């Protein structure tokens, strides 16, 4: 590992200032492009989080831990029983992916609904904030429209092993900074 570290720093020292600035600018463009793509997805899908990873087995067999879900959240679309929604509950940071099992629509158009994980025995009322028996449209982050199986395992591994995450990010950053254009 030490030989690789010395080689990295040697490459940095051999670059003139113009090359170094170019590489830093290249890195900044990659990061800003990723952020622009993310913001564009938010606008196009209407969801504050257009892509989420399934973190538990509560939705098996429909979705497994590590599946990557693509979401939309168009307000004009009505929520129906059987749909898979991603919702946030007050007091919890991580969104939950579960199926709508009951929908109550009032005459004034207000909709309340109840969710449950396909692999769970009981509905989600125990997950909602205290005193809340139903979810509302404002709680929905998005609705599942597609998925890629197990692609999100990378995210789970990175969260479970933070040192691995920082090592991967450092290697990627060094690669971008030290890669020379021909």
XYZ file of N, CA and C in Angstrom:
546
model
N 0.829 -1.204 0.000
C 0.000 0.000 0.000
C 0.863 1.254 0.000
N 2.004 1.213 0.705
C 2.865 2.389 0.794
C 3.437 2.765 -0.576
N 3.780 1.763 -1.374
C 4.319 2.037 -2.702
C 3.289 2.740 -3.576
N 2.023 2.328 -3.445
C 0.961 2.967 -4.212
C 0.774 4.411 -3.758
N 0.803 4.639 -2.422
C 0.666 6.000 -1.897
C 1.784 6.899 -2.413
N 3.023 6.394 -2.400
C 4.154 7.192 -2.855
C 4.012 7.501 -4.342
N 3.547 6.523 -5.115
C 3.368 6.721 -6.543
C 2.301 7.791 -6.810
N 1.201 7.762 -6.026
C 0.145 8.764 -6.168
C 0.681 10.170 -5.932
N 1.403 10.326 -4.828
C 1.936 11.642 -4.512
C 3.016 12.060 -5.506
N 3.777 11.090 -6.009
C 4.778 11.383 -7.036
C 4.121 11.908 -8.295
N 3.000 11.284 -8.693
C 2.260 11.758 -9.862
C 1.764 13.186 -9.653
N 1.265 13.461 -8.445
C 0.787 14.818 -8.153
C 1.926 15.832 -8.230
N 3.102 15.459 -7.702
C 4.244 16.382 -7.714
C 4.757 16.635 -9.132
N 4.653 15.629 -9.997
C 5.156 15.770 -11.362
C 4.238 16.637 -12.239
N 2.990 16.817 -11.816
C 2.070 17.643 -12.610
C 2.427 19.117 -12.443
N 2.355 19.850 -13.542
C 2.520 21.290 -13.380
C 1.192 21.862 -12.882
N 1.202 23.125 -12.509
C 0.006 23.734 -11.915
C -1.182 23.686 -12.858
N -0.941 23.914 -14.129
C -2.025 23.908 -15.108
C -2.687 22.526 -15.180
N -1.892 21.462 -15.203
C -2.446 20.104 -15.235
C -3.249 19.809 -13.973
N -2.710 20.218 -12.826
C -3.394 19.983 -11.558
C -4.730 20.723 -11.522
N -4.734 21.987 -11.938
C -5.982 22.753 -11.973
C -6.988 22.103 -12.922
N -6.481 21.615 -14.060
C -7.347 20.946 -15.025
C -7.980 19.699 -14.409
N -7.206 18.917 -13.689
C -7.726 17.692 -13.079
C -8.740 18.020 -11.972
N -8.468 19.038 -11.169
C -9.415 19.443 -10.119
C -10.707 19.944 -10.765
N -10.588 20.716 -11.834
C -11.768 21.203 -12.550
C -12.554 20.037 -13.157
N -11.856 19.066 -13.695
C -12.489 17.869 -14.249
C -13.284 17.135 -13.160
N -12.674 16.988 -11.992
C -13.343 16.334 -10.858
C -14.588 17.122 -10.442
N -14.461 18.443 -10.369
C -15.604 19.291 -9.991
C -16.726 19.180 -11.025
N -16.378 19.064 -12.298
C -17.401 18.918 -13.335
C -18.138 17.586 -13.212
N -17.429 16.531 -12.860
C -18.067 15.225 -12.675
C -19.063 15.292 -11.521
N -18.639 15.879 -10.403
C -19.518 15.988 -9.242
C -20.723 16.869 -9.562
N -20.506 18.016 -10.198
C -21.635 18.905 -10.498
C -22.568 18.279 -11.536
N -22.042 17.517 -12.482
C -22.896 16.818 -13.463
C -23.792 15.804 -12.764
N -23.228 15.062 -11.817
C -24.033 14.089 -11.072
C -25.147 14.792 -10.305
N -24.834 15.920 -9.690
C -25.859 16.667 -8.952
C -26.934 17.216 -9.890
N -26.535 17.674 -11.071
C -27.521 18.189 -12.033
C -28.430 17.068 -12.531
N -27.862 15.899 -12.781
C -28.680 14.758 -13.206
C -29.679 14.408 -12.121
N -29.234 14.390 -10.850
C -30.130 14.085 -9.721
C -31.266 15.102 -9.645
N -30.931 16.380 -9.727
C -31.964 17.428 -9.667
C -32.911 17.326 -10.859
N -32.390 16.991 -12.018
C -33.235 16.792 -13.198
C -34.209 15.641 -13.003
N -33.735 14.556 -12.417
C -34.625 13.421 -12.116
C -35.721 13.825 -11.138
N -35.385 14.656 -10.167
C -36.381 15.128 -9.202
C -37.482 15.902 -9.922
N -37.098 16.769 -10.853
C -38.081 17.563 -11.593
C -38.938 16.672 -12.495
N -38.314 15.767 -13.218
C -39.026 14.918 -14.181
C -39.980 13.947 -13.487
N -39.565 13.383 -12.340
C -40.376 12.360 -11.671
C -41.356 12.931 -10.655
N -41.140 14.168 -10.214
C -41.999 14.753 -9.188
C -41.747 14.185 -7.806
N -40.667 13.446 -7.643
C -40.354 12.804 -6.366
C -39.102 13.434 -5.769
N -39.123 13.663 -4.452
C -37.946 14.235 -3.794
C -36.779 13.257 -3.790
N -37.068 11.990 -3.986
C -36.035 10.965 -4.063
C -36.424 9.976 -5.157
N -36.022 10.235 -6.404
C -36.488 9.416 -7.524
C -35.931 7.997 -7.563
N -34.871 7.735 -6.808
C -34.273 6.405 -6.755
C -34.038 6.059 -5.294
N -34.523 4.886 -4.862
C -34.297 4.428 -3.490
C -33.866 2.967 -3.502
N -33.224 2.560 -2.419
C -32.779 1.178 -2.252
C -33.649 0.522 -1.188
N -34.105 -0.692 -1.453
C -34.872 -1.463 -0.475
C -33.885 -1.939 0.597
N -34.138 -1.574 1.859
C -33.190 -1.862 2.935
C -33.549 -3.077 3.783
N -34.748 -3.618 3.618
C -35.140 -4.763 4.445
C -35.850 -5.802 3.582
N -36.196 -6.904 4.186
C -36.900 -7.966 3.486
C -38.401 -7.909 3.656
N -38.939 -6.781 4.109
C -40.377 -6.696 4.402
C -41.254 -6.749 3.158
N -40.678 -6.535 1.974
C -41.480 -6.555 0.747
C -41.235 -7.802 -0.104
N -40.528 -8.772 0.450
C -40.324 -10.019 -0.305
C -41.645 -10.737 -0.451
N -41.935 -11.364 -1.548
C -41.080 -11.660 -2.691
C -41.095 -10.581 -3.783
N -41.872 -9.520 -3.643
C -41.929 -8.487 -4.692
C -40.570 -7.814 -4.870
N -39.981 -7.350 -3.785
C -38.672 -6.717 -3.812
C -37.812 -7.314 -2.720
N -36.533 -7.453 -3.009
C -35.586 -8.003 -2.050
C -34.662 -6.902 -1.553
N -34.017 -7.180 -0.430
C -33.040 -6.239 0.120
C -31.978 -5.970 -0.937
N -31.738 -4.691 -1.198
C -30.734 -4.309 -2.182
C -31.293 -3.969 -3.552
N -32.580 -4.184 -3.777
C -33.172 -3.805 -5.061
C -33.213 -2.280 -5.168
N -32.975 -1.765 -6.353
C -33.010 -0.333 -6.614
C -34.354 -0.004 -7.252
N -35.130 0.880 -6.609
C -36.459 1.237 -7.111
C -36.427 2.600 -7.798
N -37.179 2.707 -8.884
C -37.369 3.976 -9.573
C -38.763 4.488 -9.223
N -38.843 5.737 -8.763
C -40.102 6.290 -8.260
C -40.593 7.458 -9.101
N -41.917 7.625 -9.096
C -42.544 8.861 -9.563
C -43.521 9.292 -8.478
N -43.872 10.565 -8.498
C -44.821 11.060 -7.499
C -45.626 12.213 -8.095
N -46.427 11.904 -9.089
C -47.257 12.923 -9.697
C -48.515 13.090 -8.855
N -48.751 14.295 -8.368
C -49.834 14.562 -7.422
C -51.219 14.293 -7.995
N -51.374 14.411 -9.318
C -52.699 14.215 -9.904
C -53.103 12.739 -9.982
N -52.129 11.828 -9.888
C -52.446 10.394 -9.929
C -53.020 9.946 -8.586
N -54.195 9.310 -8.584
C -54.766 8.841 -7.319
C -54.021 7.615 -6.783
N -53.957 7.516 -5.478
C -53.337 6.349 -4.846
C -54.389 5.254 -4.751
N -54.017 4.051 -5.168
C -54.946 2.923 -5.184
C -54.393 1.758 -4.382
N -55.293 0.947 -3.853
C -54.898 -0.262 -3.130
C -54.108 -1.161 -4.072
N -53.052 -1.746 -3.560
C -52.203 -2.624 -4.355
C -50.940 -1.959 -4.858
N -50.923 -0.626 -4.879
C -49.724 0.094 -5.322
C -48.633 0.002 -4.273
N -47.405 0.018 -4.731
C -46.269 0.043 -3.808
C -45.789 1.485 -3.714
N -45.797 1.999 -2.491
C -45.403 3.383 -2.253
C -44.192 3.435 -1.338
N -43.464 4.522 -1.450
C -42.375 4.824 -0.533
C -42.838 6.039 0.259
N -42.817 5.917 1.581
C -43.327 7.003 2.412
C -42.381 7.302 3.553
N -42.493 8.530 4.052
C -41.721 8.953 5.219
C -42.689 9.179 6.366
N -42.275 8.764 7.532
C -43.066 8.962 8.742
C -42.331 9.968 9.622
N -43.080 10.890 10.192
C -42.484 11.885 11.071
C -41.704 11.194 12.193
N -40.475 11.630 12.406
C -39.642 11.045 13.447
C -38.711 9.948 12.936
N -38.852 9.562 11.671
C -37.971 8.551 11.073
C -37.278 9.167 9.859
N -35.975 8.950 9.768
C -35.207 9.539 8.669
C -35.281 8.721 7.387
N -35.416 7.414 7.535
C -35.336 6.530 6.378
C -36.731 6.230 5.841
N -36.944 6.422 4.535
C -38.255 6.116 3.946
C -38.537 4.609 3.973
N -39.806 4.262 3.939
C -40.264 2.873 4.009
C -40.952 2.515 2.692
N -40.665 1.308 2.191
C -41.256 0.813 0.943
C -42.281 -0.258 1.312
N -43.573 0.030 1.143
C -44.630 -0.945 1.435
C -45.803 -0.776 0.479
N -46.707 -1.751 0.509
C -47.864 -1.780 -0.384
C -49.081 -1.146 0.295
N -49.879 -0.407 -0.482
C -51.134 0.164 0.010
C -52.159 -0.970 0.081
N -52.773 -1.146 1.278
C -53.762 -2.227 1.401
C -55.192 -1.714 1.535
N -55.353 -0.480 2.025
C -56.686 0.113 2.138
C -56.610 1.589 1.795
N -57.646 2.074 1.105
C -57.729 3.495 0.745
C -59.084 4.021 1.182
N -59.088 5.172 1.876
C -60.331 5.855 2.258
C -60.340 7.207 1.571
N -61.347 7.409 0.726
C -61.465 8.676 0.008
C -62.706 9.399 0.499
N -62.512 10.618 0.994
C -63.633 11.418 1.471
C -64.279 12.145 0.301
N -65.487 12.644 0.533
C -66.209 13.352 -0.523
C -65.499 14.615 -0.979
N -64.726 15.233 -0.070
C -64.006 16.460 -0.433
C -62.716 16.164 -1.203
N -62.418 14.892 -1.442
C -61.244 14.510 -2.225
C -60.033 14.102 -1.411
N -60.098 14.314 -0.090
C -58.978 13.888 0.751
C -58.858 12.365 0.733
N -57.624 11.905 0.628
C -57.370 10.465 0.593
C -56.475 10.085 1.757
N -56.874 9.045 2.458
C -56.048 8.454 3.508
C -55.900 6.985 3.173
N -54.743 6.416 3.507
C -54.520 5.015 3.163
C -53.651 4.328 4.207
N -53.713 3.007 4.179
C -53.003 2.145 5.112
C -52.048 1.268 4.311
N -50.850 1.039 4.841
C -49.845 0.248 4.134
C -49.433 -0.975 4.950
N -48.767 -1.898 4.261
C -48.277 -3.121 4.911
C -47.187 -3.712 4.037
N -46.149 -4.237 4.651
C -45.123 -4.961 3.916
C -45.650 -6.329 3.521
N -45.380 -6.758 2.294
C -45.871 -8.050 1.819
C -45.422 -9.206 2.717
N -44.257 -9.090 3.317
C -43.694 -10.156 4.141
C -43.974 -9.944 5.631
N -44.798 -8.950 5.978
C -45.129 -8.664 7.374
C -46.487 -9.261 7.727
N -46.657 -9.580 8.989
C -47.920 -10.167 9.469
C -49.005 -9.117 9.678
N -48.606 -7.904 10.101
C -49.584 -6.866 10.443
C -49.359 -5.615 9.603
N -50.363 -4.727 9.600
C -50.233 -3.467 8.865
C -49.216 -2.552 9.545
N -49.013 -1.369 8.953
C -47.943 -0.473 9.389
C -48.339 0.536 10.464
N -49.505 0.401 11.040
C -49.909 1.408 12.044
C -48.888 1.535 13.170
N -48.186 0.477 13.482
C -47.149 0.529 14.515
C -45.924 1.328 14.093
N -45.762 1.549 12.796
C -44.630 2.331 12.285
C -44.938 3.820 12.188
N -46.230 4.147 12.060
C -46.623 5.545 11.926
C -46.375 6.270 13.254
N -46.339 7.609 13.185
C -46.134 8.366 14.428
C -47.301 8.109 15.378
N -47.065 8.306 16.645
C -48.077 8.012 17.662
C -49.362 8.801 17.401
N -50.483 8.098 17.424
C -51.783 8.720 17.186
C -52.182 8.762 15.719
N -51.288 8.375 14.824
C -51.585 8.384 13.391
C -51.982 6.978 12.954
N -53.173 6.846 12.379
C -53.647 5.541 11.927
C -53.621 5.391 10.411
N -53.490 6.494 9.693
C -53.531 6.483 8.228
C -52.449 7.401 7.684
N -51.983 7.105 6.492
C -51.069 8.001 5.797
C -51.866 8.911 4.877
N -51.284 10.047 4.537
C -51.886 10.971 3.581
C -50.923 11.162 2.423
N -51.382 11.806 1.357
C -50.540 12.013 0.167
C -49.251 12.751 0.501
N -49.299 13.628 1.485
C -48.107 14.410 1.848
C -46.989 13.524 2.396
N -47.334 12.329 2.886
C -46.338 11.417 3.444
C -45.611 10.615 2.360
N -46.144 10.612 1.152
C -45.595 9.782 0.077
C -44.398 10.456 -0.581
N -43.294 9.719 -0.668
C -42.096 10.169 -1.376
C -42.229 9.820 -2.851
N -42.836 8.664 -3.137
C -43.021 8.253 -4.522
C -43.673 6.886 -4.604
N -43.957 6.489 -5.840
C -44.540 5.173 -6.120
C -43.598 4.398 -6.997
N -43.429 3.133 -6.681
C -42.494 2.296 -7.442
C -43.007 2.113 -8.866
N -42.158 2.419 -9.837
C -42.519 2.270 -11.248
C -41.625 1.252 -11.956
N -40.516 0.910 -11.343
C -39.594 -0.066 -11.914
C -38.497 -0.357 -10.916
N -37.702 -1.404 -11.198
C -36.621 -1.731 -10.283
C -35.505 -2.478 -11.001
N -34.325 -2.424 -10.399
C -33.180 -3.218 -10.829
C -32.800 -4.111 -9.650
N -32.847 -5.414 -9.826
C -32.577 -6.304 -8.695
C -31.137 -6.221 -8.202
N -31.000 -6.094 -6.902
C -29.736 -6.169 -6.154
C -28.700 -5.097 -6.495
N -28.995 -4.154 -7.367
C -28.025 -3.116 -7.717
C -27.729 -2.228 -6.503
N -28.684 -2.072 -5.619
C -28.511 -1.241 -4.441
C -27.680 -1.867 -3.339
N -27.244 -3.103 -3.522
C -26.399 -3.737 -2.494
C -25.115 -2.948 -2.284
N -24.648 -2.259 -3.312
C -23.457 -1.417 -3.177
C -23.702 -0.365 -2.097
N -24.872 0.259 -2.113
C -25.225 1.266 -1.111
C -25.284 0.654 0.281
N -25.880 -0.512 0.389
C -25.991 -1.169 1.695
C -24.612 -1.501 2.246
N -23.725 -2.047 1.403
C -22.364 -2.377 1.836
C -21.626 -1.117 2.262
N -21.788 -0.035 1.491
C -21.115 1.220 1.835
C -21.596 1.775 3.176
N -22.889 1.623 3.469
C -23.408 2.109 4.749
C -23.025 1.191 5.904
N -22.969 -0.112 5.654
C -22.607 -1.055 6.709
C -21.119 -1.005 7.052
N -20.283 -0.649 6.069
C -18.830 -0.601 6.261
C -18.306 0.769 5.817
N -18.392 1.780 6.697
C -18.011 3.140 6.305
C -16.553 3.273 5.859
N -15.633 2.493 6.447
C -14.225 2.584 6.036
C -14.070 2.156 4.578
N -14.823 1.142 4.179
C -14.804 0.689 2.786
C -15.307 1.815 1.876
N -16.370 2.496 2.314
C -16.929 3.605 1.524
C -15.887 4.693 1.309
N -15.195 5.090 2.377
C -14.204 6.158 2.253
C -13.022 5.719 1.387
N -12.639 4.446 1.474
C -11.547 3.940 0.643
C -11.944 3.983 -0.838
N -13.159 3.553 -1.159
C -13.620 3.573 -2.552
C -13.690 5.006 -3.068
N -14.231 5.910 -2.259
C -14.317 7.316 -2.678
C -12.930 7.928 -2.878
N -11.981 7.592 -2.000
C -10.624 8.115 -2.132
C -9.966 7.591 -3.410
N -10.150 6.313 -3.698
C -9.565 5.727 -4.918
C -10.183 6.374 -6.154
N -11.508 6.553 -6.149
C -12.170 7.179 -7.298
C -11.699 8.622 -7.477
N -11.599 9.368 -6.380
C -11.131 10.751 -6.450
C -9.699 10.829 -6.955
N -8.836 9.939 -6.469
C -7.444 9.925 -6.924
C -7.369 9.574 -8.404
N -8.184 8.625 -8.834
C -8.184 8.246 -10.252
C -8.560 9.429 -11.131
N -9.596 10.157 -10.737
C -10.036 11.302 -11.544
C -8.966 12.396 -11.552
N -8.367 12.639 -10.379
C -7.359 13.700 -10.309
C -6.080 13.344 -11.062
N -5.714 12.063 -11.052
C -4.433 11.679 -11.644
C -4.528 11.191 -13.075
N -5.737 10.951 -13.548
C -5.891 10.488 -14.925
C -5.488 11.627 -15.861
N -4.587 11.323 -16.758
C -4.103 12.358 -17.675
C -4.758 12.192 -19.024
N -5.129 13.316 -19.609
C -5.688 13.321 -20.946
C -4.554 13.155 -21.948
N -4.795 12.420 -23.023
C -3.740 12.259 -24.029
C -3.817 13.332 -25.073
